[in-house]
Amino acid sequence: MEALLELPQKLLWVVYENFEQTPLPILLILAITTAVTVLTCIYAAVFILAPTPRPPFSSEKTYITSAPDGSTTDPKPLPCWHDEWLTHRKEAENIKDFSEKHTGDIEEAELEMSVVIPAYNEEERLEIMLEEAVPFLDAEYGRTPKAKGAPKGDASGMGGYEILIVDDGSKDKTVEVALAFSRKYKLHDVLRICKLKENRGKGGAVTHGFRHVRGAFAVFADADGASAFADLAKLVEGCKAVADQPNRAVAVGSRSHLVGSEAVVKRSAIRNVLMHSFHALLKILTPPATSRIRDTQCGFKLFSRAALPHIVPYMHAEGWIFDVEMLMLAESAPPGIITGRKGEQIGTTPGIRVAEVQIGWKEVGGSKLNVIWDSLGMAWGLALLRASWMAGVYRRR
């Protein structure tokens, strides 16, 4: 027994003697070589493990809607500002000019508000959510834009809205429910359904939908209707309050004020423990502005149109962690200019500013989130996401 206890001491002594006898230059070379090898292995591991989203199928760039005669239309092409952006990007690479014209430009809006709803097997909950959303949208924006082609600045009063439901490979009657709702409320060509051939995950569905929005503002909302949809007005005001001169801004719905409320207390103890653990991990692994957001996972976030080309083309996360990547990309966007009431420059902002807005929220049954496994997956996804951006596996240019 004593011999076993002495063995580590003897090994350490041998290592120490060899260390003392080795010339300093050789030790430095060994240390540098070891460090380079370790960093190379880490980079290779991150490069291999980092997810790369698949390109969309041609059928996924089309939509269907209800027709006035009650039928379903043939697939129609979805407008895609992202394709135009990619053309600008290729041009920028050819001429080595990464100015705003080539990497931050976006086509003018055709209406005021775009609502993107990611949906996977939501036949039970989708109609309830739409029943709440459509009356608000009708009253707030109307179904027909007052003027086509929004200016680069504030689009208030432009009017008009669209609902883009991105069916993420559902196996149930989600599409049929959406079409029936469209017929019932005569939302012909206002409510559009894009069907993904293969399931991408919530983040992939939201990103895909955002590539095709026509609005001066674009919001994504969960199909469960947990967020009070009328609080979209609060998000719009929050967006306008933090907008910079190119009119870039993000507003995120927040449930942080509900911590300690009955809605949260009723949750299981393990769910609350995992929630607090994930928030702690976020503070450690995310950059400063993102880490200060108290609720990154609420499924109710609004983006100004000018912010989209700085975020959407660079998205990689397609699972539950995609919200965090969106916020990190907003934070790392090129600087913007802050103007005063008279239009004078009063400062600059690093990246796109984010407003966190308290909203109404309720617990809704039928969640597809597996509390334990998906929480572990989110933690892993967050670590891999941060490592990919820090290591340069993901990059803007």
PDB file of N, CA and C in Angstrom, residues 48-89:
ATOM      1  N   ILE A  48     -15.830  20.698 -36.706  1.00  0.00           N
ATOM      2  CA  ILE A  48     -16.555  19.480 -37.062  1.00  0.00           C
ATOM      3  C   ILE A  48     -17.944  19.468 -36.432  1.00  0.00           C
ATOM      4  N   LEU A  49     -18.027  19.919 -35.170  1.00  0.00           N
ATOM      5  CA  LEU A  49     -19.280  19.836 -34.425  1.00  0.00           C
ATOM      6  C   LEU A  49     -20.241  20.980 -34.728  1.00  0.00           C
ATOM      7  N   ALA A  50     -19.726  22.127 -35.182  1.00  0.00           N
ATOM      8  CA  ALA A  50     -20.579  23.293 -35.427  1.00  0.00           C
ATOM      9  C   ALA A  50     -21.606  22.988 -36.507  1.00  0.00           C
ATOM     10  N   PRO A  51     -22.882  23.202 -36.224  1.00  0.00           N
ATOM     11  CA  PRO A  51     -23.921  22.893 -37.224  1.00  0.00           C
ATOM     12  C   PRO A  51     -23.899  23.862 -38.398  1.00  0.00           C
ATOM     13  N   THR A  52     -24.136  23.344 -39.583  1.00  0.00           N
ATOM     14  CA  THR A  52     -24.248  24.159 -40.797  1.00  0.00           C
ATOM     15  C   THR A  52     -25.644  23.951 -41.383  1.00  0.00           C
ATOM     16  N   PRO A  53     -26.490  24.983 -41.376  1.00  0.00           N
ATOM     17  CA  PRO A  53     -27.859  24.814 -41.885  1.00  0.00           C
ATOM     18  C   PRO A  53     -27.865  24.418 -43.360  1.00  0.00           C
ATOM     19  N   ARG A  54     -28.778  23.545 -43.718  1.00  0.00           N
ATOM     20  CA  ARG A  54     -28.906  23.141 -45.115  1.00  0.00           C
ATOM     21  C   ARG A  54     -29.544  24.278 -45.916  1.00  0.00           C
ATOM     22  N   PRO A  55     -29.242  24.371 -47.213  1.00  0.00           N
ATOM     23  CA  PRO A  55     -29.935  25.361 -48.049  1.00  0.00           C
ATOM     24  C   PRO A  55     -31.392  24.963 -48.227  1.00  0.00           C
ATOM     25  N   PRO A  56     -32.278  25.929 -48.453  1.00  0.00           N
ATOM     26  CA  PRO A  56     -33.697  25.597 -48.614  1.00  0.00           C
ATOM     27  C   PRO A  56     -33.963  24.874 -49.929  1.00  0.00           C
ATOM     28  N   PHE A  57     -34.939  23.978 -49.909  1.00  0.00           N
ATOM     29  CA  PHE A  57     -35.411  23.354 -51.151  1.00  0.00           C
ATOM     30  C   PHE A  57     -36.226  24.383 -51.926  1.00  0.00           C
ATOM     31  N   SER A  58     -36.318  24.197 -53.232  1.00  0.00           N
ATOM     32  CA  SER A  58     -37.057  25.147 -54.065  1.00  0.00           C
ATOM     33  C   SER A  58     -38.525  25.236 -53.650  1.00  0.00           C
ATOM     34  N   SER A  59     -39.103  24.115 -53.227  1.00  0.00           N
ATOM     35  CA  SER A  59     -40.512  24.117 -52.817  1.00  0.00           C
ATOM     36  C   SER A  59     -40.726  24.915 -51.533  1.00  0.00           C
ATOM     37  N   GLU A  60     -39.662  25.079 -50.752  1.00  0.00           N
ATOM     38  CA  GLU A  60     -39.775  25.814 -49.493  1.00  0.00           C
ATOM     39  C   GLU A  60     -39.761  27.324 -49.699  1.00  0.00           C
ATOM     40  N   LYS A  61     -39.546  27.760 -50.927  1.00  0.00           N
ATOM     41  CA  LYS A  61     -39.564  29.188 -51.236  1.00  0.00           C
ATOM     42  C   LYS A  61     -40.877  29.566 -51.924  1.00  0.00           C
ATOM     43  N   THR A  62     -41.900  28.766 -51.636  1.00  0.00           N
ATOM     44  CA  THR A  62     -43.243  29.034 -52.150  1.00  0.00           C
ATOM     45  C   THR A  62     -44.224  29.028 -50.986  1.00  0.00           C
ATOM     46  N   TYR A  63     -45.439  29.492 -51.246  1.00  0.00           N
ATOM     47  CA  TYR A  63     -46.470  29.479 -50.209  1.00  0.00           C
ATOM     48  C   TYR A  63     -47.816  29.146 -50.834  1.00  0.00           C
ATOM     49  N   ILE A  64     -48.726  28.718 -49.985  1.00  0.00           N
ATOM     50  CA  ILE A  64     -50.112  28.532 -50.397  1.00  0.00           C
ATOM     51  C   ILE A  64     -50.998  29.384 -49.495  1.00  0.00           C
ATOM     52  N   THR A  65     -52.187  29.679 -49.953  1.00  0.00           N
ATOM     53  CA  THR A  65     -53.148  30.439 -49.166  1.00  0.00           C
ATOM     54  C   THR A  65     -54.543  30.067 -49.630  1.00  0.00           C
ATOM     55  N   SER A  66     -55.541  30.617 -48.982  1.00  0.00           N
ATOM     56  CA  SER A  66     -56.915  30.357 -49.403  1.00  0.00           C
ATOM     57  C   SER A  66     -57.290  31.297 -50.543  1.00  0.00           C
ATOM     58  N   ALA A  67     -58.182  30.849 -51.385  1.00  0.00           N
ATOM     59  CA  ALA A  67     -58.695  31.662 -52.496  1.00  0.00           C
ATOM     60  C   ALA A  67     -60.109  32.120 -52.158  1.00  0.00           C
ATOM     61  N   PRO A  68     -60.571  33.214 -52.757  1.00  0.00           N
ATOM     62  CA  PRO A  68     -61.922  33.718 -52.465  1.00  0.00           C
ATOM     63  C   PRO A  68     -63.033  32.699 -52.710  1.00  0.00           C
ATOM     64  N   ASP A  69     -62.804  31.752 -53.623  1.00  0.00           N
ATOM     65  CA  ASP A  69     -63.849  30.760 -53.897  1.00  0.00           C
ATOM     66  C   ASP A  69     -63.827  29.596 -52.910  1.00  0.00           C
ATOM     67  N   GLY A  70     -62.935  29.676 -51.908  1.00  0.00           N
ATOM     68  CA  GLY A  70     -62.860  28.640 -50.886  1.00  0.00           C
ATOM     69  C   GLY A  70     -61.840  27.553 -51.162  1.00  0.00           C
ATOM     70  N   SER A  71     -61.221  27.581 -52.317  1.00  0.00           N
ATOM     71  CA  SER A  71     -60.213  26.575 -52.656  1.00  0.00           C
ATOM     72  C   SER A  71     -58.849  26.990 -52.092  1.00  0.00           C
ATOM     73  N   THR A  72     -57.876  26.123 -52.304  1.00  0.00           N
ATOM     74  CA  THR A  72     -56.495  26.418 -51.921  1.00  0.00           C
ATOM     75  C   THR A  72     -55.700  26.741 -53.174  1.00  0.00           C
ATOM     76  N   THR A  73     -54.932  27.797 -53.120  1.00  0.00           N
ATOM     77  CA  THR A  73     -54.177  28.204 -54.302  1.00  0.00           C
ATOM     78  C   THR A  73     -53.060  27.221 -54.620  1.00  0.00           C
ATOM     79  N   ASP A  74     -52.603  27.253 -55.856  1.00  0.00           N
ATOM     80  CA  ASP A  74     -51.375  26.540 -56.206  1.00  0.00           C
ATOM     81  C   ASP A  74     -50.203  27.245 -55.525  1.00  0.00           C
ATOM     82  N   PRO A  75     -49.077  26.549 -55.339  1.00  0.00           N
ATOM     83  CA  PRO A  75     -47.917  27.210 -54.726  1.00  0.00           C
ATOM     84  C   PRO A  75     -47.488  28.456 -55.502  1.00  0.00           C
ATOM     85  N   LYS A  76     -47.281  29.544 -54.777  1.00  0.00           N
ATOM     86  CA  LYS A  76     -46.821  30.798 -55.368  1.00  0.00           C
ATOM     87  C   LYS A  76     -45.436  31.123 -54.822  1.00  0.00           C
ATOM     88  N   PRO A  77     -44.598  31.819 -55.606  1.00  0.00           N
ATOM     89  CA  PRO A  77     -43.259  32.156 -55.107  1.00  0.00           C
ATOM     90  C   PRO A  77     -43.323  33.160 -53.960  1.00  0.00           C
ATOM     91  N   LEU A  78     -42.545  32.910 -52.930  1.00  0.00           N
ATOM     92  CA  LEU A  78     -42.440  33.838 -51.810  1.00  0.00           C
ATOM     93  C   LEU A  78     -41.450  34.946 -52.154  1.00  0.00           C
ATOM     94  N   PRO A  79     -41.789  36.202 -51.917  1.00  0.00           N
ATOM     95  CA  PRO A  79     -40.785  37.265 -52.062  1.00  0.00           C
ATOM     96  C   PRO A  79     -39.616  36.970 -51.128  1.00  0.00           C
ATOM     97  N   CYS A  80     -38.407  37.271 -51.544  1.00  0.00           N
ATOM     98  CA  CYS A  80     -37.230  36.915 -50.743  1.00  0.00           C
ATOM     99  C   CYS A  80     -36.183  38.021 -50.800  1.00  0.00           C
ATOM    100  N   TRP A  81     -36.170  38.863 -49.770  1.00  0.00           N
ATOM    101  CA  TRP A  81     -35.149  39.914 -49.715  1.00  0.00           C
ATOM    102  C   TRP A  81     -33.761  39.309 -49.528  1.00  0.00           C
ATOM    103  N   HIS A  82     -33.727  38.107 -48.950  1.00  0.00           N
ATOM    104  CA  HIS A  82     -32.439  37.464 -48.659  1.00  0.00           C
ATOM    105  C   HIS A  82     -31.693  37.112 -49.940  1.00  0.00           C
ATOM    106  N   ASP A  83     -32.412  36.722 -50.986  1.00  0.00           N
ATOM    107  CA  ASP A  83     -31.749  36.413 -52.256  1.00  0.00           C
ATOM    108  C   ASP A  83     -31.054  37.649 -52.817  1.00  0.00           C
ATOM    109  N   GLU A  84     -31.723  38.802 -52.720  1.00  0.00           N
ATOM    110  CA  GLU A  84     -31.120  40.053 -53.180  1.00  0.00           C
ATOM    111  C   GLU A  84     -29.897  40.395 -52.341  1.00  0.00           C
ATOM    112  N   TRP A  85     -29.995  40.138 -51.044  1.00  0.00           N
ATOM    113  CA  TRP A  85     -28.856  40.386 -50.148  1.00  0.00           C
ATOM    114  C   TRP A  85     -27.659  39.515 -50.545  1.00  0.00           C
ATOM    115  N   LEU A  86     -27.910  38.248 -50.861  1.00  0.00           N
ATOM    116  CA  LEU A  86     -26.834  37.349 -51.272  1.00  0.00           C
ATOM    117  C   LEU A  86     -26.159  37.845 -52.549  1.00  0.00           C
ATOM    118  N   THR A  87     -26.943  38.418 -53.457  1.00  0.00           N
ATOM    119  CA  THR A  87     -26.374  39.003 -54.675  1.00  0.00           C
ATOM    120  C   THR A  87     -25.444  40.157 -54.324  1.00  0.00           C
ATOM    121  N   HIS A  88     -25.899  41.018 -53.407  1.00  0.00           N
ATOM    122  CA  HIS A  88     -25.053  42.125 -52.951  1.00  0.00           C
ATOM    123  C   HIS A  88     -23.789  41.611 -52.277  1.00  0.00           C
ATOM    124  N   ARG A  89     -23.941  40.550 -51.505  1.00  0.00           N
ATOM    125  CA  ARG A  89     -22.799  39.976 -50.788  1.00  0.00           C
ATOM    126  C   ARG A  89     -21.757  39.443 -51.765  1.00  0.00           C
TER     127      ARG A  89
END
